[in-house]
Coordinates of C-alpha atoms in Angstrom, one line a residue:
G25 CA -0.2 0.1 -0.4
Q26 CA 1.2 4.0 0.7
G27 CA 1.3 4.3 4.1
V28 CA 5.0 1.9 4.3
D29 CA 6.9 3.3 2.5
E30 CA 9.6 0.6 2.7
P31 CA 12.7 0.5 0.3
L32 CA 13.7 -2.7 -1.3
S33 CA 14.4 -6.2 0.0
A34 CA 17.6 -7.7 -1.5
T35 CA 15.8 -9.9 -3.7
G36 CA 14.1 -6.4 -5.1
F37 CA 17.6 -5.0 -6.2
R38 CA 18.3 -7.8 -7.6
Q39 CA 15.3 -8.1 -9.8
A40 CA 15.5 -4.3 -10.6
D41 CA 18.9 -5.1 -11.4
A42 CA 17.5 -7.7 -13.9
A43 CA 15.0 -5.9 -15.6
G44 CA 17.6 -3.0 -15.8
V45 CA 20.0 -5.0 -17.8
F46 CA 16.6 -6.7 -20.0
L47 CA 16.0 -2.6 -21.3
S48 CA 18.9 -1.2 -21.5
N49 CA 19.2 -1.1 -24.8
V50 CA 14.9 0.4 -25.0
K51 CA 16.2 3.9 -25.2
F52 CA 13.2 5.9 -23.6
T53 CA 12.3 9.4 -24.2
H54 CA 10.3 9.9 -20.7
V55 CA 10.6 8.9 -17.3
F56 CA 7.6 8.4 -14.4
S57 CA 7.6 6.8 -11.4
S58 CA 5.6 5.9 -8.7
D59 CA 7.2 8.5 -5.4
L60 CA 7.3 5.5 -3.2
L61 CA 11.0 4.6 -2.1
R62 CA 10.6 0.5 -3.5
A63 CA 9.6 2.3 -6.8
K64 CA 12.1 5.2 -6.8
Q65 CA 14.7 2.6 -5.6
T66 CA 13.3 0.0 -8.9
C67 CA 13.5 3.2 -11.3
A68 CA 16.6 4.9 -10.5
A69 CA 18.3 0.3 -11.0
I70 CA 17.1 0.1 -14.4
L71 CA 17.9 3.5 -15.3
G72 CA 21.6 2.7 -14.0
K73 CA 21.7 -0.2 -16.7
N74 CA 20.1 1.8 -19.7
K75 CA 23.1 2.5 -22.5
F76 CA 21.6 5.3 -23.4
C77 CA 19.4 7.2 -20.9
R78 CA 20.9 6.9 -17.9
D79 CA 20.8 10.2 -16.6
L80 CA 17.1 10.7 -18.7
E81 CA 15.6 12.9 -15.4
I82 CA 12.1 10.7 -13.4
K83 CA 9.1 12.5 -12.1
Y84 CA 8.2 11.2 -9.5
D85 CA 4.2 10.9 -9.5
A86 CA 1.8 10.3 -6.4
R87 CA -0.7 9.5 -9.2
L88 CA 1.7 6.0 -9.4
R89 CA 1.1 5.4 -5.7
E90 CA -0.1 1.8 -4.6
R91 CA -3.9 0.6 -4.2
K92 CA -4.5 2.7 -0.8
Y93 CA -5.5 -0.4 1.9
G94 CA -6.4 1.6 5.0
V95 CA -6.1 -0.5 8.7
A96 CA -5.2 -3.0 6.3
E97 CA -1.8 -1.8 5.6
G98 CA 1.5 -3.2 6.8
R99 CA -0.2 -6.8 8.1
P100 CA -0.3 -10.2 5.5
L101 CA -2.1 -11.1 3.4
A102 CA -4.0 -13.4 5.0
D103 CA -5.4 -10.4 7.3
L104 CA -7.0 -8.6 4.5
K105 CA -8.5 -11.5 2.7
A106 CA -9.9 -12.7 6.4
M107 CA -11.4 -9.3 6.7
A108 CA -12.7 -9.2 3.5
K109 CA -14.5 -12.5 4.4
D110 CA -15.9 -11.3 7.6
A111 CA -17.4 -8.5 5.4
G112 CA -19.6 -10.8 3.4
E113 CA -16.9 -10.1 0.5
Q114 CA -14.3 -10.8 -1.6
C115 CA -10.8 -9.2 -2.6
P116 CA -10.1 -7.3 -4.4
S117 CA -13.2 -6.2 -4.7
F118 CA -13.3 -5.7 -1.0
T119 CA -12.3 -1.9 0.5
P120 CA -10.1 -2.0 4.1
P121 CA -11.5 1.4 6.5
G122 CA -9.5 3.7 5.4
G123 CA -8.1 2.2 2.0
E124 CA -9.6 3.2 -2.0
T125 CA -12.2 1.6 -3.7
L126 CA -11.1 -0.4 -7.5
D127 CA -13.4 2.5 -8.9
E128 CA -10.8 5.5 -7.0
V129 CA -7.5 4.0 -8.0
R130 CA -9.3 3.2 -11.7
E131 CA -10.0 7.2 -12.2
R132 CA -6.0 7.6 -11.3
A133 CA -5.1 5.5 -12.8
R134 CA -7.5 7.2 -16.0
D135 CA -6.3 10.6 -14.9
F136 CA -2.8 10.3 -15.5
F137 CA -2.5 8.4 -18.9
E138 CA -5.1 10.7 -20.2
F139 CA -1.7 13.3 -18.2
L140 CA 0.7 11.1 -20.9
C141 CA -1.9 11.6 -23.9
Q142 CA -1.5 15.1 -23.7
L143 CA 2.3 14.8 -23.7
A144 CA 2.7 12.8 -26.6
V145 CA 0.3 15.1 -28.0
G146 CA 2.0 18.1 -27.3
L147 CA 5.6 16.6 -29.1
E148 CA 3.1 16.0 -32.0
Q149 CA 2.5 19.5 -32.1
K150 CA 6.3 21.1 -31.7
E151 CA 7.1 19.8 -35.3
P152 CA 7.5 22.2 -37.9
D153 CA 5.3 20.6 -40.3
A154 CA 3.4 17.1 -41.0
S155 CA 6.7 16.4 -43.5
S156 CA 8.5 16.2 -41.4
R157 CA 6.9 12.3 -40.7
S158 CA 8.3 11.2 -44.2
S159 CA 11.1 13.6 -45.4
G160 CA 14.3 15.5 -43.3
K161 CA 15.5 14.1 -39.7
P162 CA 12.7 10.7 -39.1
K163 CA 12.0 10.0 -36.1
E164 CA 13.0 7.7 -33.3
Q165 CA 12.5 4.2 -33.8
F166 CA 12.6 2.1 -30.4
V167 CA 13.6 -1.3 -30.4
F168 CA 12.3 -3.8 -27.7
P169 CA 14.0 -7.3 -26.4
W170 CA 11.2 -8.9 -26.9
T171 CA 10.7 -8.4 -30.4
N172 CA 13.3 -8.4 -33.9
H173 CA 12.4 -5.4 -34.5
C174 CA 10.2 -2.3 -33.3
S175 CA 7.6 -2.9 -35.7
E176 CA 6.1 -6.5 -34.5
G177 CA 3.0 -6.4 -32.6
E178 CA 2.4 -2.7 -33.8
P179 CA 0.3 -1.2 -36.1
S180 CA 2.6 -0.9 -38.9
S181 CA 2.7 3.2 -40.7
E182 CA 0.7 4.5 -42.9
G183 CA 0.8 2.7 -46.4
S184 CA 4.6 1.3 -46.2
G185 CA 5.1 -1.2 -43.6
S186 CA 7.6 0.6 -42.7
S187 CA 8.2 0.0 -38.9
K188 CA 5.9 2.2 -36.6
L189 CA 8.2 5.5 -35.7
L190 CA 6.4 7.0 -31.8
D191 CA 6.9 11.0 -30.5
A192 CA 7.6 9.6 -27.8
N193 CA 9.0 5.9 -25.2
I194 CA 7.7 6.4 -22.6
L195 CA 8.7 4.0 -18.4
V196 CA 6.3 4.6 -16.1
V197 CA 7.0 2.2 -13.3
S198 CA 4.7 1.5 -10.5
H199 CA 2.8 -1.3 -8.8
G200 CA 1.1 -4.4 -9.2
A201 CA -2.3 -3.7 -7.4
Y202 CA -2.6 -0.1 -9.5
M203 CA -1.4 -1.7 -12.6
R204 CA -4.1 -4.4 -13.0
N205 CA -6.7 -1.5 -12.9
W206 CA -5.0 0.5 -15.0
I207 CA -4.8 -2.4 -17.3
G208 CA -8.5 -3.3 -16.2
Y209 CA -9.3 0.1 -17.6
F210 CA -6.8 -0.1 -21.1
V211 CA -9.5 -2.9 -21.9
S212 CA -12.9 -2.5 -20.8
D213 CA -12.7 1.5 -20.9
L214 CA -10.7 1.8 -24.2
N215 CA -10.7 -1.4 -25.7
C216 CA -7.1 -2.5 -25.6
A217 CA -6.2 -4.9 -28.2
L218 CA -4.4 -7.9 -26.9
P219 CA -2.2 -10.3 -27.9
A220 CA -3.9 -13.4 -28.9
N221 CA -3.2 -16.2 -26.4
L222 CA -2.9 -13.7 -23.5
T223 CA -6.6 -15.4 -21.3
K224 CA -8.9 -14.2 -19.2
S225 CA -6.3 -15.2 -15.8
H226 CA -3.7 -13.2 -17.4
L227 CA -5.6 -10.1 -17.5
S228 CA -7.0 -10.3 -13.2
S229 CA -3.3 -11.9 -11.7
V230 CA -0.9 -8.9 -11.0
S231 CA 2.4 -8.5 -12.5
P232 CA 5.3 -9.6 -10.3
N233 CA 7.9 -8.6 -9.4
T234 CA 9.2 -6.5 -11.6
G235 CA 7.3 -7.5 -14.6
V236 CA 7.1 -5.8 -17.4
S237 CA 4.2 -4.2 -20.2
H238 CA 4.1 -3.2 -23.0
F239 CA 1.7 -1.2 -24.5
V240 CA 1.2 1.1 -28.2
V241 CA -0.4 3.8 -28.0
K242 CA -1.7 5.7 -31.4
L243 CA -3.5 9.4 -31.4
E244 CA -5.0 9.5 -34.7
N245 CA -4.2 13.1 -35.9
G246 CA -3.8 14.3 -32.1
N247 CA -7.5 12.9 -30.8
L248 CA -7.3 12.7 -27.1
S249 CA -10.5 10.7 -27.1
K250 CA -10.1 8.2 -28.9
P251 CA -6.8 6.5 -28.5
E252 CA -5.4 3.2 -30.4
I253 CA -3.9 0.9 -27.7
T254 CA -2.6 -2.4 -28.6
C255 CA -0.8 -5.1 -26.3
V256 CA 2.5 -5.7 -26.8
C257 CA 2.6 -8.4 -23.6
L258 CA 1.7 -8.6 -20.2
N259 CA 3.7 -9.1 -17.0
Q260 CA 6.4 -10.2 -19.0
D261 CA 9.4 -11.4 -16.6
S262 CA 11.8 -13.6 -18.6
H263 CA 15.1 -11.4 -17.0
L264 CA 13.6 -13.2 -13.1

């Protein structure tokens, strides 16, 4: 939760370093992290292993914090489940006294995602003219460790069949329960396209520590109201 702001354990640091090695060839343009210590340390470890952007500024955002669990924070998961059972409910929908509801967590995720979309549109509008997509300086082409090249699993550039060129490549470091709600928002509210082999149990599961999920977001003509989202991978953990 939010109230117990403990540092990473020794295992956590090893996992963060492994994620950093896994993502070491990915050139990020922006980095955002929860302002809780364990996320800050994870994010710093990832950037510390990166070949291109070790000095990139990390922006900390309270909207990326883990779900608030109220009176259950700092106690074993078994206690939370017992509280839910006593209340005639089940985890994770149960909200302990003083905690956040799932709707409140999803609202934080929605607010932060809309902020990212506005950031991307702002970058697009800074271009001198639209012809820069096909002439002049090309945009960045980002290579990811789970694809042969950046266009695999992503929509190709219109009519060209070439690799998708991105305005931004954003690293977001957050927490398991929060990210599960964010992904639920992508799927249920924004009709995110999913890999064919993804099951409902995959969607409802919490990411392992330093699990990596990759989404491509397309804002056609800067339209913030209808983002097209494609999930390339979910809770990738081959680096662990």
